[in-house]
Amino acid sequence: NSFGVHRGTPVTPRSLSSCNFSQQIQRDTYPDAILQAQASGVIHSSFHSLSNTINASMGEYLLESANKLFGEKSARFKEEYMQLSKRYYSTEPQAVDFLECAEDARKQINSWVKTQTKGKIPNLLPEGSVDADTKMVLVNAIYFKGKWKTPFQKKLKGLYPFHVNSTQHKSVEMMFLHEKLNIGYIADLKVQILELPYAGEVSMFLLLPDGIAESSTGLELLESEITPDKLSKWLSEDTMGEDDVEVYIPRFKLEERYGLKTILTGMGMGDAFSQGRANFSGMSEKNDLFLSEVFHQASVDVNEEGTEAAAGTGAIVTGRTGHGGPQFVADHPFLFFIVHKITKSILFWGRFASP
């Protein structure tokens, strides 16, 4: 897992489509039907509709995203491309002076992201991340804050063991909830699935293996088996049903920043990062543009009231509480997905493997 032991977050699809990067990977990835849809403008209008639906929260949750292309000011973007970006993605590329003032350009980009995320992500681009050779940078930052439909009880007193592997554990603060919730089980993988709904049309789904293997997180088999089709089935009514559940999960906050060049190159986008092979002729007359990096940052903060994407000892006694229903005890590594249920879009995904 190139994202490390603790967590992983995706680049949002809007950030790639908004810059017409599909032309760079279509020959490796897209079937003819997708190419035809792209040519007719269906893809752009579909992403526009998707964005509007997700962001129509009616105040029940806050989703802030920042997606923007910053290019060397000498590039001169085509007017047609500028209009397309503005029409479908509510943004347009911005010219900055990488050549003469790279550090000022970096600060300018960070200031824009900070404003868009209401101060939650102030330093997306680290020092030294751009220089005079930089031609184009894509930034993507997303921040989610939601309140649980049913808030957790205040954190349990004391600290509780979270088992990193079969021989090590760390102390964490745990939260407790007793509620009717959707819960399911993937028998062949020995994994529990739980839905924790937020107010509104967003839910967090947790995937928890029954146990952990020696010197590993226990997530390796689950992660190797995940596909879009399988995940859709696991999170559906075919797998999950309502029950009276006792839930124990740790409070946690994950915040991570990634450069996605290596990952996107592995997905077939290598040409976009090559000075000699990149083809952004649809964006600029000069056609000398290439991507230096794609920067992505995400923040998720899970507590009793909800999620902000943003001493003593104790033990949880399982199986002897007398309530008769299932328990979901996340005292070892698990995966989580924050999903917009109407569109079935994954806003965040991650792994919590070590406090």
CSV table of N, CA and C in Angstrom, one decimal, residues 179-285:
chain,number,residue,atom,x,y,z
A,179,GLU,N,-27.8,1.1,18.9
A,179,GLU,CA,-28.8,1.7,18.0
A,179,GLU,C,-29.2,0.7,17.0
A,180,LYS,N,-30.4,0.8,16.4
A,180,LYS,CA,-30.7,0.0,15.2
A,180,LYS,C,-30.0,0.5,14.0
A,181,LEU,N,-29.1,-0.3,13.4
A,181,LEU,CA,-28.3,0.0,12.3
A,181,LEU,C,-28.2,-1.1,11.3
A,182,ASN,N,-27.9,-0.7,10.1
A,182,ASN,CA,-27.6,-1.7,9.0
A,182,ASN,C,-26.3,-2.4,9.3
A,183,ILE,N,-26.3,-3.7,9.3
A,183,ILE,CA,-25.1,-4.5,9.5
A,183,ILE,C,-25.1,-5.7,8.7
A,184,GLY,N,-23.9,-6.2,8.2
A,184,GLY,CA,-23.9,-7.4,7.4
A,184,GLY,C,-22.6,-8.1,7.6
A,185,TYR,N,-22.4,-9.2,6.9
A,185,TYR,CA,-21.2,-10.1,7.0
A,185,TYR,C,-20.9,-10.7,5.7
A,186,ILE,N,-19.6,-10.6,5.4
A,186,ILE,CA,-19.0,-11.2,4.2
A,186,ILE,C,-18.4,-12.5,4.6
A,187,ALA,N,-19.1,-13.6,4.4
A,187,ALA,CA,-18.7,-14.9,5.0
A,187,ALA,C,-17.3,-15.4,4.4
A,188,ASP,N,-17.1,-15.3,3.1
A,188,ASP,CA,-15.9,-15.8,2.6
A,188,ASP,C,-14.7,-15.1,3.0
A,189,LEU,N,-14.8,-13.8,3.4
A,189,LEU,CA,-13.7,-13.0,3.8
A,189,LEU,C,-13.7,-12.8,5.3
A,190,LYS,N,-14.7,-13.3,6.0
A,190,LYS,CA,-14.9,-13.1,7.4
A,190,LYS,C,-14.7,-11.7,7.9
A,191,VAL,N,-15.6,-10.9,7.3
A,191,VAL,CA,-15.6,-9.4,7.5
A,191,VAL,C,-17.0,-8.9,7.9
A,192,GLN,N,-17.1,-8.1,8.9
A,192,GLN,CA,-18.3,-7.4,9.3
A,192,GLN,C,-18.4,-6.1,8.5
A,193,ILE,N,-19.6,-5.7,8.2
A,193,ILE,CA,-19.9,-4.4,7.6
A,193,ILE,C,-20.9,-3.7,8.4
A,194,LEU,N,-20.7,-2.4,8.7
A,194,LEU,CA,-21.6,-1.6,9.5
A,194,LEU,C,-21.8,-0.3,8.8
A,195,GLU,N,-23.1,0.2,8.7
A,195,GLU,CA,-23.4,1.5,8.2
A,195,GLU,C,-23.7,2.5,9.4
A,196,LEU,N,-23.0,3.6,9.4
A,196,LEU,CA,-23.2,4.6,10.4
A,196,LEU,C,-23.7,5.8,9.6
A,197,PRO,N,-25.0,6.1,9.7
A,197,PRO,CA,-25.6,7.2,8.8
A,197,PRO,C,-25.3,8.6,9.5
A,198,TYR,N,-25.0,9.5,8.6
A,198,TYR,CA,-25.0,10.9,9.0
A,198,TYR,C,-26.4,11.5,8.8
A,199,ALA,N,-26.6,12.7,9.3
A,199,ALA,CA,-27.8,13.5,8.9
A,199,ALA,C,-27.6,13.8,7.5
A,200,GLY,N,-28.7,13.6,6.7
A,200,GLY,CA,-28.6,13.8,5.2
A,200,GLY,C,-28.3,12.5,4.5
A,201,GLU,N,-27.9,12.6,3.3
A,201,GLU,CA,-27.8,11.4,2.4
A,201,GLU,C,-26.4,10.9,2.3
A,202,VAL,N,-25.6,10.9,3.5
A,202,VAL,CA,-24.3,10.4,3.5
A,202,VAL,C,-24.1,9.4,4.7
A,203,SER,N,-23.4,8.4,4.4
A,203,SER,CA,-23.1,7.4,5.5
A,203,SER,C,-21.7,7.0,5.5
A,204,MET,N,-21.2,6.6,6.7
A,204,MET,CA,-19.9,5.9,6.7
A,204,MET,C,-20.1,4.4,6.9
A,205,PHE,N,-19.4,3.7,6.0
A,205,PHE,CA,-19.4,2.2,6.0
A,205,PHE,C,-18.1,1.7,6.6
A,206,LEU,N,-18.1,0.9,7.6
A,206,LEU,CA,-16.9,0.3,8.1
A,206,LEU,C,-16.8,-1.2,7.8
A,207,LEU,N,-15.7,-1.6,7.4
A,207,LEU,CA,-15.4,-3.0,7.0
A,207,LEU,C,-14.4,-3.5,8.0
A,208,LEU,N,-14.8,-4.5,8.9
A,208,LEU,CA,-13.9,-5.0,10.0
A,208,LEU,C,-13.7,-6.5,9.9
A,209,PRO,N,-12.5,-6.9,9.6
A,209,PRO,CA,-12.2,-8.3,9.6
A,209,PRO,C,-12.4,-8.9,11.0
A,210,ASP,N,-12.7,-10.2,11.1
A,210,ASP,CA,-12.9,-10.9,12.4
A,210,ASP,C,-11.7,-10.8,13.3
A,211,GLY,N,-10.6,-10.9,12.7
A,211,GLY,CA,-9.3,-10.9,13.5
A,211,GLY,C,-8.2,-10.4,12.7
A,212,ILE,N,-7.0,-10.5,13.3
A,212,ILE,CA,-5.8,-10.1,12.6
A,212,ILE,C,-4.8,-11.2,12.6
A,213,ALA,N,-3.9,-11.2,11.6
A,213,ALA,CA,-2.9,-12.2,11.5
A,213,ALA,C,-1.6,-11.8,12.1
A,214,GLU,N,-0.8,-12.7,12.4
A,214,GLU,CA,0.5,-12.4,13.0
A,214,GLU,C,1.3,-11.3,12.2
A,215,SER,N,1.8,-10.3,12.8
A,215,SER,CA,2.6,-9.3,12.3
A,215,SER,C,2.0,-8.6,11.1
A,216,SER,N,0.7,-8.6,10.9
A,216,SER,CA,0.0,-7.9,9.8
A,216,SER,C,-1.2,-7.2,10.4
A,217,THR,N,-1.8,-6.4,9.6
A,217,THR,CA,-3.0,-5.6,10.0
A,217,THR,C,-4.3,-6.5,9.9
A,218,GLY,N,-4.3,-7.6,9.1
A,218,GLY,CA,-5.5,-8.3,8.9
A,218,GLY,C,-6.3,-7.8,7.8
A,219,LEU,N,-5.9,-6.7,7.2
A,219,LEU,CA,-6.6,-6.0,6.1
A,219,LEU,C,-6.2,-6.5,4.7
A,220,GLU,N,-5.0,-7.2,4.6
A,220,GLU,CA,-4.4,-7.5,3.3
A,220,GLU,C,-5.3,-8.3,2.4
A,221,LEU,N,-6.0,-9.3,2.9
A,221,LEU,CA,-6.9,-10.1,2.1
A,221,LEU,C,-8.1,-9.3,1.6
A,222,LEU,N,-8.7,-8.5,2.6
A,222,LEU,CA,-9.8,-7.7,2.2
A,222,LEU,C,-9.5,-6.7,1.1
A,223,GLU,N,-8.3,-6.0,1.3
A,223,GLU,CA,-7.9,-5.0,0.3
A,223,GLU,C,-7.7,-5.6,-1.1
A,224,SER,N,-7.1,-6.8,-1.1
A,224,SER,CA,-6.8,-7.5,-2.4
A,224,SER,C,-8.1,-8.0,-3.1
A,225,GLU,N,-9.2,-8.1,-2.4
A,225,GLU,CA,-10.4,-8.6,-2.9
A,225,GLU,C,-11.4,-7.5,-3.4
A,226,ILE,N,-11.1,-6.3,-3.0
A,226,ILE,CA,-12.1,-5.2,-3.2
A,226,ILE,C,-12.0,-4.8,-4.7
A,227,THR,N,-13.2,-4.8,-5.3
A,227,THR,CA,-13.4,-4.3,-6.7
A,227,THR,C,-14.7,-3.4,-6.6
A,228,PRO,N,-14.9,-2.5,-7.6
A,228,PRO,CA,-16.1,-1.6,-7.5
A,228,PRO,C,-17.4,-2.5,-7.5
A,229,ASP,N,-17.5,-3.6,-8.2
A,229,ASP,CA,-18.7,-4.4,-8.2
A,229,ASP,C,-18.9,-5.1,-6.9
A,230,LYS,N,-17.8,-5.6,-6.3
A,230,LYS,CA,-17.9,-6.3,-5.0
A,230,LYS,C,-18.3,-5.3,-3.9
A,231,LEU,N,-17.7,-4.1,-3.9
A,231,LEU,CA,-18.0,-3.1,-2.9
A,231,LEU,C,-19.4,-2.7,-3.0
A,232,SER,N,-19.9,-2.5,-4.2
A,232,SER,CA,-21.3,-2.1,-4.4
A,232,SER,C,-22.3,-3.2,-3.8
A,233,LYS,N,-21.9,-4.4,-4.1
A,233,LYS,CA,-22.8,-5.5,-3.5
A,233,LYS,C,-22.7,-5.6,-2.0
A,234,TRP,N,-21.5,-5.4,-1.5
A,234,TRP,CA,-21.3,-5.5,0.0
A,234,TRP,C,-22.1,-4.4,0.7
A,235,LEU,N,-22.2,-3.3,0.1
A,235,LEU,CA,-22.9,-2.1,0.8
A,235,LEU,C,-24.4,-2.1,0.5
A,236,SER,N,-24.9,-3.1,-0.2
A,236,SER,CA,-26.3,-3.1,-0.6
A,236,SER,C,-27.2,-3.8,0.4
A,237,GLU,N,-28.5,-3.8,0.1
A,237,GLU,CA,-29.4,-4.5,1.0
A,237,GLU,C,-29.3,-6.0,0.8
A,238,ASP,N,-28.6,-6.5,-0.2
A,238,ASP,CA,-28.4,-7.9,-0.4
A,238,ASP,C,-27.5,-8.4,0.7
A,239,THR,N,-26.6,-7.6,1.2
A,239,THR,CA,-25.7,-8.0,2.2
A,239,THR,C,-26.0,-7.5,3.6
A,240,MET,N,-26.6,-6.4,3.7
A,240,MET,CA,-26.9,-5.7,5.0
A,240,MET,C,-28.3,-5.7,5.3
A,241,GLY,N,-28.6,-5.7,6.6
A,241,GLY,CA,-30.0,-5.6,7.1
A,241,GLY,C,-30.0,-4.9,8.5
A,242,GLU,N,-31.1,-4.4,8.9
A,242,GLU,CA,-31.2,-3.6,10.1
A,242,GLU,C,-31.2,-4.6,11.3
A,243,ASP,N,-30.5,-4.2,12.4
A,243,ASP,CA,-30.4,-5.0,13.6
A,243,ASP,C,-30.1,-4.1,14.8
A,244,ASP,N,-30.3,-4.6,16.0
A,244,ASP,CA,-30.0,-3.9,17.2
A,244,ASP,C,-28.6,-4.1,17.5
A,245,VAL,N,-27.7,-3.1,17.3
A,245,VAL,CA,-26.3,-3.2,17.3
A,245,VAL,C,-25.6,-2.4,18.5
A,246,GLU,N,-24.6,-3.0,19.1
A,246,GLU,CA,-23.8,-2.3,20.0
A,246,GLU,C,-22.5,-2.0,19.2
A,247,VAL,N,-22.1,-0.7,19.2
A,247,VAL,CA,-20.9,-0.3,18.4
A,247,VAL,C,-19.8,0.3,19.3
A,248,TYR,N,-18.6,-0.2,19.1
A,248,TYR,CA,-17.5,0.4,19.8
A,248,TYR,C,-16.5,0.8,18.7
A,249,ILE,N,-16.2,2.0,18.5
A,249,ILE,CA,-15.1,2.4,17.6
A,249,ILE,C,-14.2,3.5,18.2
A,250,PRO,N,-13.0,3.6,17.8
A,250,PRO,CA,-12.1,4.6,18.4
A,250,PRO,C,-12.4,6.0,17.8
A,251,ARG,N,-12.1,7.0,18.6
A,251,ARG,CA,-12.1,8.3,18.0
A,251,ARG,C,-10.8,8.4,17.2
A,252,PHE,N,-10.9,9.0,16.0
A,252,PHE,CA,-9.6,9.1,15.2
A,252,PHE,C,-9.7,10.3,14.3
A,253,LYS,N,-8.5,10.8,14.0
A,253,LYS,CA,-8.4,11.9,13.0
A,253,LYS,C,-7.2,11.5,12.1
A,254,LEU,N,-7.6,11.5,10.8
A,254,LEU,CA,-6.6,11.2,9.8
A,254,LEU,C,-6.4,12.4,8.9
A,255,GLU,N,-5.2,12.8,8.6
A,255,GLU,CA,-4.9,13.9,7.7
A,255,GLU,C,-3.6,13.6,7.0
A,256,GLU,N,-3.7,13.6,5.7
A,256,GLU,CA,-2.6,13.1,4.9
A,256,GLU,C,-2.5,13.9,3.6
A,257,ARG,N,-1.3,14.1,3.1
A,257,ARG,CA,-1.1,14.8,1.8
A,257,ARG,C,-0.3,13.8,0.9
A,258,TYR,N,-0.6,13.8,-0.3
A,258,TYR,CA,0.0,12.9,-1.3
A,258,TYR,C,0.4,13.6,-2.6
A,259,GLY,N,1.5,13.2,-3.2
A,259,GLY,CA,1.7,13.5,-4.5
A,259,GLY,C,1.3,12.3,-5.4
A,260,LEU,N,0.4,12.5,-6.3
A,260,LEU,CA,-0.2,11.3,-7.0
A,260,LEU,C,0.5,11.0,-8.3
A,261,LYS,N,1.6,11.6,-8.6
A,261,LYS,CA,2.3,11.3,-9.9
A,261,LYS,C,2.6,9.8,-10.1
A,262,THR,N,3.1,9.2,-9.1
A,262,THR,CA,3.5,7.7,-9.3
A,262,THR,C,2.2,6.9,-9.4
A,263,ILE,N,1.2,7.2,-8.7
A,263,ILE,CA,0.0,6.4,-8.7
A,263,ILE,C,-0.7,6.6,-10.0
A,264,LEU,N,-0.8,7.8,-10.5
A,264,LEU,CA,-1.5,8.1,-11.8
A,264,LEU,C,-0.7,7.5,-13.0
A,265,THR,N,0.6,7.6,-12.9
A,265,THR,CA,1.4,7.0,-13.9
A,265,THR,C,1.1,5.5,-14.0
A,266,GLY,N,1.0,4.8,-12.9
A,266,GLY,CA,0.7,3.4,-12.8
A,266,GLY,C,-0.7,3.1,-13.4
A,267,MET,N,-1.6,4.1,-13.4
A,267,MET,CA,-3.0,3.9,-13.9
A,267,MET,C,-3.0,4.2,-15.4
A,268,GLY,N,-1.9,4.5,-16.0
A,268,GLY,CA,-1.9,4.8,-17.4
A,268,GLY,C,-1.7,6.2,-17.9
A,269,MET,N,-1.5,7.1,-16.9
A,269,MET,CA,-1.4,8.5,-17.2
A,269,MET,C,0.0,9.0,-17.3
A,270,GLY,N,1.0,8.1,-17.6
A,270,GLY,CA,2.4,8.5,-17.6
A,270,GLY,C,2.7,9.6,-18.6
A,271,ASP,N,2.0,9.6,-19.8
A,271,ASP,CA,2.3,10.6,-20.8
A,271,ASP,C,2.1,12.0,-20.3
A,272,ALA,N,1.1,12.2,-19.4
A,272,ALA,CA,0.7,13.5,-18.9
A,272,ALA,C,1.9,14.2,-18.2
A,273,PHE,N,2.8,13.3,-17.6
A,273,PHE,CA,3.9,13.9,-16.8
A,273,PHE,C,5.2,13.9,-17.6
A,274,SER,N,5.1,13.6,-18.9
A,274,SER,CA,6.3,13.5,-19.7
A,274,SER,C,6.4,14.8,-20.6
A,275,GLN,N,7.5,15.5,-20.5
A,275,GLN,CA,7.7,16.7,-21.3
A,275,GLN,C,7.6,16.5,-22.8
A,276,GLY,N,8.1,15.3,-23.2
A,276,GLY,CA,8.1,15.0,-24.6
A,276,GLY,C,6.8,14.3,-25.1
A,277,ARG,N,6.1,13.7,-24.3
A,277,ARG,CA,4.9,12.9,-24.8
A,277,ARG,C,3.6,13.5,-24.4
A,278,ALA,N,3.5,14.4,-23.4
A,278,ALA,CA,2.3,15.0,-23.0
A,278,ALA,C,1.6,15.8,-24.1
A,279,ASN,N,0.3,15.6,-24.2
A,279,ASN,CA,-0.5,16.2,-25.3
A,279,ASN,C,-1.7,16.9,-24.7
A,280,PHE,N,-1.5,18.2,-24.4
A,280,PHE,CA,-2.6,19.1,-23.9
A,280,PHE,C,-2.9,20.1,-24.9
A,281,SER,N,-2.9,19.7,-26.2
A,281,SER,CA,-3.2,20.6,-27.3
A,281,SER,C,-4.6,21.2,-27.2
A,282,GLY,N,-5.5,20.5,-26.5
A,282,GLY,CA,-6.9,21.0,-26.4
A,282,GLY,C,-6.9,22.2,-25.4
A,283,MET,N,-5.8,22.4,-24.6
A,283,MET,CA,-5.8,23.4,-23.6
A,283,MET,C,-5.0,24.6,-24.0
A,284,SER,N,-3.9,24.4,-24.7
A,284,SER,CA,-3.0,25.5,-25.0
A,284,SER,C,-2.5,25.5,-26.5
A,285,GLU,N,-2.4,26.6,-27.1
A,285,GLU,CA,-1.9,26.7,-28.5
A,285,GLU,C,-0.5,26.2,-28.6
